[in-house]
Short mmCIF file of C-alpha atoms and ligand atoms in Angstrom, two decimals:
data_model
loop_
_atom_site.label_atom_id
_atom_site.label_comp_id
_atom_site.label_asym_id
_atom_site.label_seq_id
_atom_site.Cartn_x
_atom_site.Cartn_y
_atom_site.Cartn_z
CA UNK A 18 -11.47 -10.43 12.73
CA UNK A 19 -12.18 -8.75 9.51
CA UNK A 20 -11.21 -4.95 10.01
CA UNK A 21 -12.51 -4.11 6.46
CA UNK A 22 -15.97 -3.95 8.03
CA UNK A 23 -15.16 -1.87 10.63
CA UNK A 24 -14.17 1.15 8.58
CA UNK A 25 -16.42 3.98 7.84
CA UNK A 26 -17.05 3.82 4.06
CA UNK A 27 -16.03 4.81 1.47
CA UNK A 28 -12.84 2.93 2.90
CA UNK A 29 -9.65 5.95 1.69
CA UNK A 30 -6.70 4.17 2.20
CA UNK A 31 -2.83 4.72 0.77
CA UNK A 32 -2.21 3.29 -2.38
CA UNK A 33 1.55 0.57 -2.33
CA UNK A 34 4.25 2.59 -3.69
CA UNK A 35 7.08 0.66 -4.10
CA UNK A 36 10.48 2.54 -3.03
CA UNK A 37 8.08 5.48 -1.71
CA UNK A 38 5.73 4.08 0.79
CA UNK A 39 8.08 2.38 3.34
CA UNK A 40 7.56 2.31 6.76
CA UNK A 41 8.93 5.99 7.54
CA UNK A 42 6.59 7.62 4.57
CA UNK A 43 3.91 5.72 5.84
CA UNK A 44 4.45 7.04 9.71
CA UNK A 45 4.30 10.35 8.37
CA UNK A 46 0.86 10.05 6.07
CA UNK A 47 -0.19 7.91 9.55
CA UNK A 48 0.37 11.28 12.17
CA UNK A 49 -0.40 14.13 9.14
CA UNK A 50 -3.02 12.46 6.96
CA UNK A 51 -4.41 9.32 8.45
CA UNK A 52 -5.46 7.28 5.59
CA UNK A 53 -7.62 4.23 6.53
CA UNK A 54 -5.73 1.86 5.88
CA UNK A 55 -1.83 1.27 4.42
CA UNK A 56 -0.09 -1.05 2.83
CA UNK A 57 3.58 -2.24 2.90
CA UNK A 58 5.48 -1.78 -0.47
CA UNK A 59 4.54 -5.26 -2.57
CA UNK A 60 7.55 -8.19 -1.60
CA UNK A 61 8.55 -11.23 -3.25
CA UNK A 62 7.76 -13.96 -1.78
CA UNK A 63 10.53 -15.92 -3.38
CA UNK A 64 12.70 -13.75 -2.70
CA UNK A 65 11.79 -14.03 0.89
CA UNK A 66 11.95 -18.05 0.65
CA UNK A 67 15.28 -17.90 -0.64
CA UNK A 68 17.10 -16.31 2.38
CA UNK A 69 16.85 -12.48 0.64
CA UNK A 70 17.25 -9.88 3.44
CA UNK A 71 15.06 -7.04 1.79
CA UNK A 72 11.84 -7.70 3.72
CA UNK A 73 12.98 -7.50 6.95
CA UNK A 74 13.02 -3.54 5.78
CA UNK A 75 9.54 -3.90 3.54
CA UNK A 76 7.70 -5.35 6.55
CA UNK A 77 8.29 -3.19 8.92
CA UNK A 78 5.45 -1.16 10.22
CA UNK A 79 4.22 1.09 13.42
CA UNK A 80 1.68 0.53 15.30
CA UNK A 81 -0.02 4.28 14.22
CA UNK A 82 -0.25 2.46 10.56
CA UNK A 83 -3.13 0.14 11.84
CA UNK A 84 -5.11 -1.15 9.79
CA UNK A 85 -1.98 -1.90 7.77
CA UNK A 86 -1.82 -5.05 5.16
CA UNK A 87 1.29 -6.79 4.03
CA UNK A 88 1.62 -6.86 0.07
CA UNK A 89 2.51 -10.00 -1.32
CA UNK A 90 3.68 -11.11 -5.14
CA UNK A 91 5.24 -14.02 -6.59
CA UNK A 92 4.21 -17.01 -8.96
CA UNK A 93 5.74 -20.11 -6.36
CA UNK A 94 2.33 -20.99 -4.63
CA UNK A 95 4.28 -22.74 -1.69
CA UNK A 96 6.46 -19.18 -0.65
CA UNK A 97 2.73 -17.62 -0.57
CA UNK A 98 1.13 -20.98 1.75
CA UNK A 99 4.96 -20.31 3.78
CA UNK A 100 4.68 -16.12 3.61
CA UNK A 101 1.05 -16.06 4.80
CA UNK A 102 2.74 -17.63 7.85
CA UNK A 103 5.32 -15.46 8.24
CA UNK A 104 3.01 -12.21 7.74
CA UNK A 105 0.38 -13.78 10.33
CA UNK A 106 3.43 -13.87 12.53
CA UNK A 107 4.22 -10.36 12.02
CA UNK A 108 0.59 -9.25 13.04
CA UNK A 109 0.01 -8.04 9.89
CA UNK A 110 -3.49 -7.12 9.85
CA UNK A 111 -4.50 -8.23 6.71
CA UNK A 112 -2.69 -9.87 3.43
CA UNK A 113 -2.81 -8.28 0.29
CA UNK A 114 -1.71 -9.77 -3.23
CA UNK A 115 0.01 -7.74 -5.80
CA UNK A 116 -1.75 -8.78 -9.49
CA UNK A 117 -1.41 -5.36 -10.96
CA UNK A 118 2.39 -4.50 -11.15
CA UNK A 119 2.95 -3.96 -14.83
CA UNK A 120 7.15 -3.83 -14.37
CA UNK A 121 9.01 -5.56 -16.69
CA UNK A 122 11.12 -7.62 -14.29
CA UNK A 123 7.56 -8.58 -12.62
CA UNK A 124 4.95 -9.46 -15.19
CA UNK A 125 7.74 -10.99 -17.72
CA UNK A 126 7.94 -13.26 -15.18
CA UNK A 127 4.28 -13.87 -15.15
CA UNK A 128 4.00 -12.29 -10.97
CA UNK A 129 1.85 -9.26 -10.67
CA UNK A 130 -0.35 -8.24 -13.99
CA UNK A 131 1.11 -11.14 -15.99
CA UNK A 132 -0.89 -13.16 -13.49
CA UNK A 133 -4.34 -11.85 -15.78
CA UNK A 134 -2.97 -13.67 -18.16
CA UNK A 135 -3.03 -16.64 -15.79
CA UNK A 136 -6.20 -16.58 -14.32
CA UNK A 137 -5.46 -20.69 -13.50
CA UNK A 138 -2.08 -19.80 -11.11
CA UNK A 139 -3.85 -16.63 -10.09
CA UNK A 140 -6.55 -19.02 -8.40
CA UNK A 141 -3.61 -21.23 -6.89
CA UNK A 142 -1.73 -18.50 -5.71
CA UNK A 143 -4.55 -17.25 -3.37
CA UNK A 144 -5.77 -20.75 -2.33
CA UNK A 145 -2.25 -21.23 -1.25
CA UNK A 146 -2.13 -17.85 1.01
CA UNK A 147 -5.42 -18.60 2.63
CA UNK A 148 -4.50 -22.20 3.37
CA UNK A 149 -1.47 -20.67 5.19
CA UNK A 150 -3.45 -18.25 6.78
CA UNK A 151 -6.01 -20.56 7.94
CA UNK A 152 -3.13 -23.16 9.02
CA UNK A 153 -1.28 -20.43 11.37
CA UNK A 154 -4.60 -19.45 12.84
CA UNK A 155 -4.96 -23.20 13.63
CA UNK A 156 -2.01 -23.50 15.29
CA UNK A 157 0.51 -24.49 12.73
CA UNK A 158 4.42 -22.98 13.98
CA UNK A 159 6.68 -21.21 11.52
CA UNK A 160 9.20 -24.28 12.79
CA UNK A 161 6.79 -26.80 11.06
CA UNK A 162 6.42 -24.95 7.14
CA UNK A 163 9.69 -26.04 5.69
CA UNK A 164 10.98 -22.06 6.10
CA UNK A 165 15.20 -21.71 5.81
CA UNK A 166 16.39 -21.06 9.39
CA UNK A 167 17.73 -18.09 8.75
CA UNK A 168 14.61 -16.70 7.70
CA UNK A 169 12.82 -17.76 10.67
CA UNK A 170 15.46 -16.43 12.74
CA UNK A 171 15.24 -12.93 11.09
CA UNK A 172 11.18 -13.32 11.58
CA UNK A 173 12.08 -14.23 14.99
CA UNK A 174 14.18 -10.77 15.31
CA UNK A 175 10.96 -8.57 14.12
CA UNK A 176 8.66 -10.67 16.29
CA UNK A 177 9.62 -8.11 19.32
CA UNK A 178 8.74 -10.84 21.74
CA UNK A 179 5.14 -11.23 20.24
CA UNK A 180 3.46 -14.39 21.41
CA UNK A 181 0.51 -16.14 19.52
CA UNK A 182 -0.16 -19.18 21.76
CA UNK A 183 -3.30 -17.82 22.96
CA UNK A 184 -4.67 -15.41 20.50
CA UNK A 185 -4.26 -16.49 17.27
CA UNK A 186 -7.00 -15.41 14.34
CA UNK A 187 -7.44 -15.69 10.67
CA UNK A 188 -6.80 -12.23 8.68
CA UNK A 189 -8.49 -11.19 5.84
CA UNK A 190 -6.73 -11.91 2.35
CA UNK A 191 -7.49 -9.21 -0.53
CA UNK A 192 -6.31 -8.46 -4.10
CA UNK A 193 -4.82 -5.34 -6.15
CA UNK A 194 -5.12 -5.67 -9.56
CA UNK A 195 -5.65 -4.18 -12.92
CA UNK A 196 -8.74 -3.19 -15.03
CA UNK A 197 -6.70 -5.62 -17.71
CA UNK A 198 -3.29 -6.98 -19.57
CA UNK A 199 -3.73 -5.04 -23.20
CA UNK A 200 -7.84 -4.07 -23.12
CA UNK A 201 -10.26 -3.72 -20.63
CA UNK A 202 -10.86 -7.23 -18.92
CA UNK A 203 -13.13 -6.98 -16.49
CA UNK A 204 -15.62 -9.12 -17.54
CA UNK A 205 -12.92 -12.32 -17.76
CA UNK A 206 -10.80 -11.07 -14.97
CA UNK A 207 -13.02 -9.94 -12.23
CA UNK A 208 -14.88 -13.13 -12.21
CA UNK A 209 -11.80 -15.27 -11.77
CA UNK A 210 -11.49 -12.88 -8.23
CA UNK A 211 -14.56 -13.25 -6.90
CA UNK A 212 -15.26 -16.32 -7.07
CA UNK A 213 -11.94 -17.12 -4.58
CA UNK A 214 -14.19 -14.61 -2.28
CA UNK A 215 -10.94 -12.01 -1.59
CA UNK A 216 -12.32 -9.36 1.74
CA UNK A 217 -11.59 -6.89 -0.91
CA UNK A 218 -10.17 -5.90 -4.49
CA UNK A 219 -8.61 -2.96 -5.55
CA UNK A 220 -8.66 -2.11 -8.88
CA UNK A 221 -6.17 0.46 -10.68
CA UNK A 222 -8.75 1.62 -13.55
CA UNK A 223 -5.87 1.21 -16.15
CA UNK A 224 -4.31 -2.09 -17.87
CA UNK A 225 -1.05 -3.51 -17.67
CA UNK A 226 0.34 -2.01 -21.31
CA UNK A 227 -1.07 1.45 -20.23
CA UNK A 228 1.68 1.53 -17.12
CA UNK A 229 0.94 4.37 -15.63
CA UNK A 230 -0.06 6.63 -19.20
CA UNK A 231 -3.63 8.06 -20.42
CA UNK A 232 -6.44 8.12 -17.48
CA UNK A 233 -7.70 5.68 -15.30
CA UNK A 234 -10.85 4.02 -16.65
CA UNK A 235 -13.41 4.74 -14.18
CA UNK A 236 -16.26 3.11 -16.37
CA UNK A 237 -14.33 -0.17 -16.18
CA UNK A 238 -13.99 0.08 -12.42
CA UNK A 239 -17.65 1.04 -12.25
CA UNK A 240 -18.20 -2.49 -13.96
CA UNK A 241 -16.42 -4.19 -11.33
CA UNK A 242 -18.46 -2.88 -8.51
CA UNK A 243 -21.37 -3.81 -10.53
CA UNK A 244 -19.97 -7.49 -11.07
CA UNK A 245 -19.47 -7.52 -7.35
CA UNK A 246 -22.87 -6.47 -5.77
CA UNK A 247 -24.15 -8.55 -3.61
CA UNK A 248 -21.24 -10.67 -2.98
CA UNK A 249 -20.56 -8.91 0.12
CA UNK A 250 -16.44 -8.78 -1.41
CA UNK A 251 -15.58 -4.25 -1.19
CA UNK A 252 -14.24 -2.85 -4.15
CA UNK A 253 -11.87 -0.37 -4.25
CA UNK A 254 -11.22 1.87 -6.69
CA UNK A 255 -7.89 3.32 -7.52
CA UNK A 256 -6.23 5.91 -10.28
CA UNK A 257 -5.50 9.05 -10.68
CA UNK A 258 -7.05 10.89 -7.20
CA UNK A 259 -5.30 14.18 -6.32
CA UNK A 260 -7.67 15.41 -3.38
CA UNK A 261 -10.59 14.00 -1.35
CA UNK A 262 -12.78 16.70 -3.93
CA UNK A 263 -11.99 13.71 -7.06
CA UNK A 264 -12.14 10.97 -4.29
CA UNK A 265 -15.96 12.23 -3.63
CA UNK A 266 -16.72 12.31 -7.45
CA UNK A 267 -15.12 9.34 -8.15
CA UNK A 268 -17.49 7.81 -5.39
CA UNK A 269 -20.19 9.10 -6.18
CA UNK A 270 -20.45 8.08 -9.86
CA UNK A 271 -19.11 4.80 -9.43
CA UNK A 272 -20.60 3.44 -5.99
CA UNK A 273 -16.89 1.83 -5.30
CA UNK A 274 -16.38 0.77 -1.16
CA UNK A 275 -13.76 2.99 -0.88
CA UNK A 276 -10.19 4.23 -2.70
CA UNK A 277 -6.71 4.20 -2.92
CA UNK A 278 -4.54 7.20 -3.01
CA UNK A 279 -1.16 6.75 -4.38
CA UNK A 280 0.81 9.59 -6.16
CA UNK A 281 -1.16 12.04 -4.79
CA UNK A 282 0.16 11.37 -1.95
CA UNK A 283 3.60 12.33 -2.69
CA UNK A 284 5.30 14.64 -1.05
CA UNK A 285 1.57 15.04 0.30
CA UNK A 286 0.79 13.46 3.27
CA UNK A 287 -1.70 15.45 4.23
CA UNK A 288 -3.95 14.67 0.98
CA UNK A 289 -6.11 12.39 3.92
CA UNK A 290 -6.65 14.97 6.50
CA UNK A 291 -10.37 15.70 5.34
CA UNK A 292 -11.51 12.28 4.58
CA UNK A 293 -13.97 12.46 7.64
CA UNK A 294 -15.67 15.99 5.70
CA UNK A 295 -15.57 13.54 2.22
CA UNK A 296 -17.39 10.51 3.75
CA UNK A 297 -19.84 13.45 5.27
CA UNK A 298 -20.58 15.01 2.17
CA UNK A 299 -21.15 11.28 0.36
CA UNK A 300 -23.20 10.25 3.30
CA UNK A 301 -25.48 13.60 3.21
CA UNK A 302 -25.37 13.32 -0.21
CA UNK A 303 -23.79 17.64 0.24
CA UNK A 304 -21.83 19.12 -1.72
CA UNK A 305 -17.45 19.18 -0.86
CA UNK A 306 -15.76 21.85 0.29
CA UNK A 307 -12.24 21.15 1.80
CA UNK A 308 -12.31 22.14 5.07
CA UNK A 309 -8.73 22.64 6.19
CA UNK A 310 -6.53 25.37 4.67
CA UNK A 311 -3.68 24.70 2.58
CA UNK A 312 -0.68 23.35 3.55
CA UNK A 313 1.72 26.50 4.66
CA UNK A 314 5.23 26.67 3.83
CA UNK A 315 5.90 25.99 7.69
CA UNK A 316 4.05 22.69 8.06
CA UNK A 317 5.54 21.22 4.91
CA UNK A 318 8.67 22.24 6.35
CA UNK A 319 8.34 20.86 9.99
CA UNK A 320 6.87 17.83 7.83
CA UNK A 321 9.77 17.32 5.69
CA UNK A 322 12.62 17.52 8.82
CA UNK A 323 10.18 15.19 11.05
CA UNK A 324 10.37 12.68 7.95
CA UNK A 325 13.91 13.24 6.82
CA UNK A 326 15.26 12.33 10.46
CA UNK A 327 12.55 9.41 10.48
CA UNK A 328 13.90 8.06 8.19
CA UNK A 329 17.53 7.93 8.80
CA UNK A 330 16.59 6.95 12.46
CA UNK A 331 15.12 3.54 11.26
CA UNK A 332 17.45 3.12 7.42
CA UNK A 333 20.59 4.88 8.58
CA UNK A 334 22.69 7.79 6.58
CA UNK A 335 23.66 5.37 4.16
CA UNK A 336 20.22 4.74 3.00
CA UNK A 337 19.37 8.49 2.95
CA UNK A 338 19.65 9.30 -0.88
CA UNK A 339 16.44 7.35 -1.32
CA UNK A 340 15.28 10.00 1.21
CA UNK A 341 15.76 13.17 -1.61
CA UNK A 342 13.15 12.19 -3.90
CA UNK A 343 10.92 12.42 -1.01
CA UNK A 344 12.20 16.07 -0.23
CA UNK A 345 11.61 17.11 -3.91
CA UNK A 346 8.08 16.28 -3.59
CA UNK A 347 7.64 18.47 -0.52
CA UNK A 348 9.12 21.67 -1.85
CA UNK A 349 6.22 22.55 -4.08
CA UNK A 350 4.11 25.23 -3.89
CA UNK A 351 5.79 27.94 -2.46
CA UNK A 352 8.20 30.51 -2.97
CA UNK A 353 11.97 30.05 -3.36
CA UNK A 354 10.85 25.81 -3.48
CA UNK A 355 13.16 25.28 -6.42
CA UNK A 356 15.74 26.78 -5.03
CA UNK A 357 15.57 24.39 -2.10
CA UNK A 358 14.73 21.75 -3.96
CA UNK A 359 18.06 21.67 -5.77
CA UNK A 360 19.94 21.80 -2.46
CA UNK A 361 17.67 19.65 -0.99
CA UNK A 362 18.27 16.37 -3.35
CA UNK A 363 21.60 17.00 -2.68
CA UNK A 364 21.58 16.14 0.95
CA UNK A 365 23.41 13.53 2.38
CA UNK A 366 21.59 13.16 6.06
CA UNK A 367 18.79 14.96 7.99
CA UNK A 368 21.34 17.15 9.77
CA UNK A 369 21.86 18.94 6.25
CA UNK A 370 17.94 18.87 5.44
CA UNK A 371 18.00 21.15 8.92
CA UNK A 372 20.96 22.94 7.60
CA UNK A 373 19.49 24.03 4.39
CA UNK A 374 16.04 24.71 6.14
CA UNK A 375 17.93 26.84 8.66
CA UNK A 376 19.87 28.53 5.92
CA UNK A 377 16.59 29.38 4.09
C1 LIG B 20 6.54 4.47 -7.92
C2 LIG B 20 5.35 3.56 -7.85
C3 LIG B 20 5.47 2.34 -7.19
C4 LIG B 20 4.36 1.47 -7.10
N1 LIG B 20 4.48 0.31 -6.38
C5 LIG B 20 3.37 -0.46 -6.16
C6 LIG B 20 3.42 -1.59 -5.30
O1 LIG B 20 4.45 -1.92 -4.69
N2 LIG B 20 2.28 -2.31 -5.15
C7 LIG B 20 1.11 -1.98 -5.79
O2 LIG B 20 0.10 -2.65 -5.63
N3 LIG B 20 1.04 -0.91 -6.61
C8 LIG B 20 2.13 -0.14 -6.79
N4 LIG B 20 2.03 0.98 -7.54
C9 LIG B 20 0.72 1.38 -8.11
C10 LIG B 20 -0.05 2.31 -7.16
O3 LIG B 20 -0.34 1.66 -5.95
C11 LIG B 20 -1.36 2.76 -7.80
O4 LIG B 20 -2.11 1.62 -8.12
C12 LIG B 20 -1.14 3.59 -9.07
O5 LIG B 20 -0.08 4.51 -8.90
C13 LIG B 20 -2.41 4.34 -9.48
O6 LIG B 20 -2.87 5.13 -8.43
P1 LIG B 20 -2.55 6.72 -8.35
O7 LIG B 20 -2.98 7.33 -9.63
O8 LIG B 20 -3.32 7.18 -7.14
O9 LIG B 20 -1.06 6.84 -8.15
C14 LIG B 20 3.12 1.84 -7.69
C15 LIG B 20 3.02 3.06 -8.36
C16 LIG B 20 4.10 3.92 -8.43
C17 LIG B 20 3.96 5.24 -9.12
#
């Protein structure tokens, strides 16, 4: 089942974030924003091979996430043949490879953007996902894949009783990526993509030695929807979106499949909540006008105490200082914000988020 053609178009999903989009964040943009799709933070599959506990917290989802992919990255291509296994098992609905992280510790290492540099592993890498994926869906046990038993026994724990002797099915594999390494190469890169037929690419319109600096390059990702007409694969576009006003430009000018929203979602979940009026404009071919009213002071802060105790209900307390950055974000816009913001990145647990909201 390929759920990518099942969503109204343009597709306006939320963008991987990693240490901001976990499971709780993404629960929250799922009830107050409803993006199309989500995305686990991306996870390394060696790290996962070798016994690391980490992703027992990055692949976590709810079921109010759906569609919701499992991001991949690594440069071993047997952890991604024995991790396509393991995120089949976790009824991941799709599988999504990181080749766009530009971090030091990642690309150095020649995983996530330095893979453009690699076009040749960049092909293995894939093969070697969809070969697990295809083996799983044929019947092939987690037992059988050479995993460490202790990882299979913490896949085992997240399973919650799931059984896939009847019902098993191939999910669709896509790719993230980057517009280039040091220039614009979509003309070398893209290519390389499509030709291992991905469901879908995302493309952040920058390259790896930009980071995250100057604009997205729009014209380049205009390229790659041009490069990948009529192969049937979606593009979509990613960089720089604040509001569903630049995701209907952006559309419009480029003809991508659909978006990713990242840092406009912080602190922002409800940056989604008039996708349906966006798609309606694009299809009418009308003009925007966002249709909800802004986000009151009230909201954000029923938001912010519904995510806050979220969040320490599935991490804990002691996990709750990666919470504050979160409550920063939120208190924006309105007055006396800074004031709470300084008291709120301060707080230790969601009892004294309500405290300090009580306080007022
Ligand atoms: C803090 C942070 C963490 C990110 N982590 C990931 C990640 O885990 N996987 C990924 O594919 N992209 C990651 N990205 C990139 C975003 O998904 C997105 O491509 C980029 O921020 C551009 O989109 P935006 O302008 O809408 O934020 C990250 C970006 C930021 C700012």
């Amino acid at each position: 089942m390929n759920f990518w053609h099942d969503i109204e178009k343009p597709i306006i999903g939320l963008s991987p974030m990693d240490g901001v989009t976990d499971a709780s964040f993404r629960l929250v943009a799922a009830r107050h924003g409803r993006p199309d799709l989500c995305m686990t933070e991306f996870t390394s599959v060696e790290a996962i091979c070798c016994g690391a506990d980490g992703f027992v917290r990055d692949f976590a989802y709810g079921e109010c996430e759906r569609p919701v992919l499992a991001q991949i990255y690594g440069r071993t291509p047997e952890a991604f043949y024995q991790v396509a296994h393991v995120v089949c098992e976790l009824g991941f609905d799709g599988l999504d490879i990181n080749m766009g992280c530009p971090a030091k510790n990642v690309a150095n290492k020649g995983c996530g953007a330095g893979l453009i540099l690699n076009p040749r592993l960049a092909v293995t890498l894939i093969r070697a996902a969809r070969r697990g994926i295809e083996d799983w869906a044929a019947g092939q046990r987690l037992e059988d894949i050479g995993l460490a038993p202790d990882v299979l026994e913490r896949v085992r724990s997240m399973c919650h009783g799931q059984r896939w002797e009847e019902e098993r099915r191939t999910i669709p594999l896509s790719v993230k990526t980057r517009v280039g390494y040091d220039r614009v190469q979509v003309d070398e890169w893209i290519p390389v993509l499509l030709d291992e037929r991905p469901a879908a690419l995302s493309v952040h319109g920058r390259t790896l030695k930009q980071m995250y600096k100057g604009l997205a390059d729009w014209d380049a990702i205009a390229r790659v929807v041009e490069l990948a007409r009529g192969t049937g694969i979606l593009v979509l576009g990613n960089g720089d979106l604040k509001s569903m006003a630049d995701v209907v430009e952006r559309v419009r000018r480029t003809g991508v499949d659909g978006v990713l929203l990242g840092r406009g979602a912080m602190g922002n979940p409800w940056v989604f909540r008039d996708k349906q009026w966006a798609k309606d404009a694009l299809a009418r071919g009308t003009e925007f006008d966002a249709a909800t009213p802004e986000v009151s002071q009230e909201e954000r802060t029923r938001v912010l105490l519904e995510h806050s105790r979220h969040f320490e209900g599935l991490w804990g307390e002691r996990r709750f200082p990666a919470m504050r950055k979160h409550l920063a974000w939120y208190c924006k816009g309105f007055r006396g914000a800074a004031q709470w913001r300084a008291r709120m990145v301060q707080a230790r647990n969601a009892a004294e988020v309500a405290h300090i909201v009580r306080a007022g």
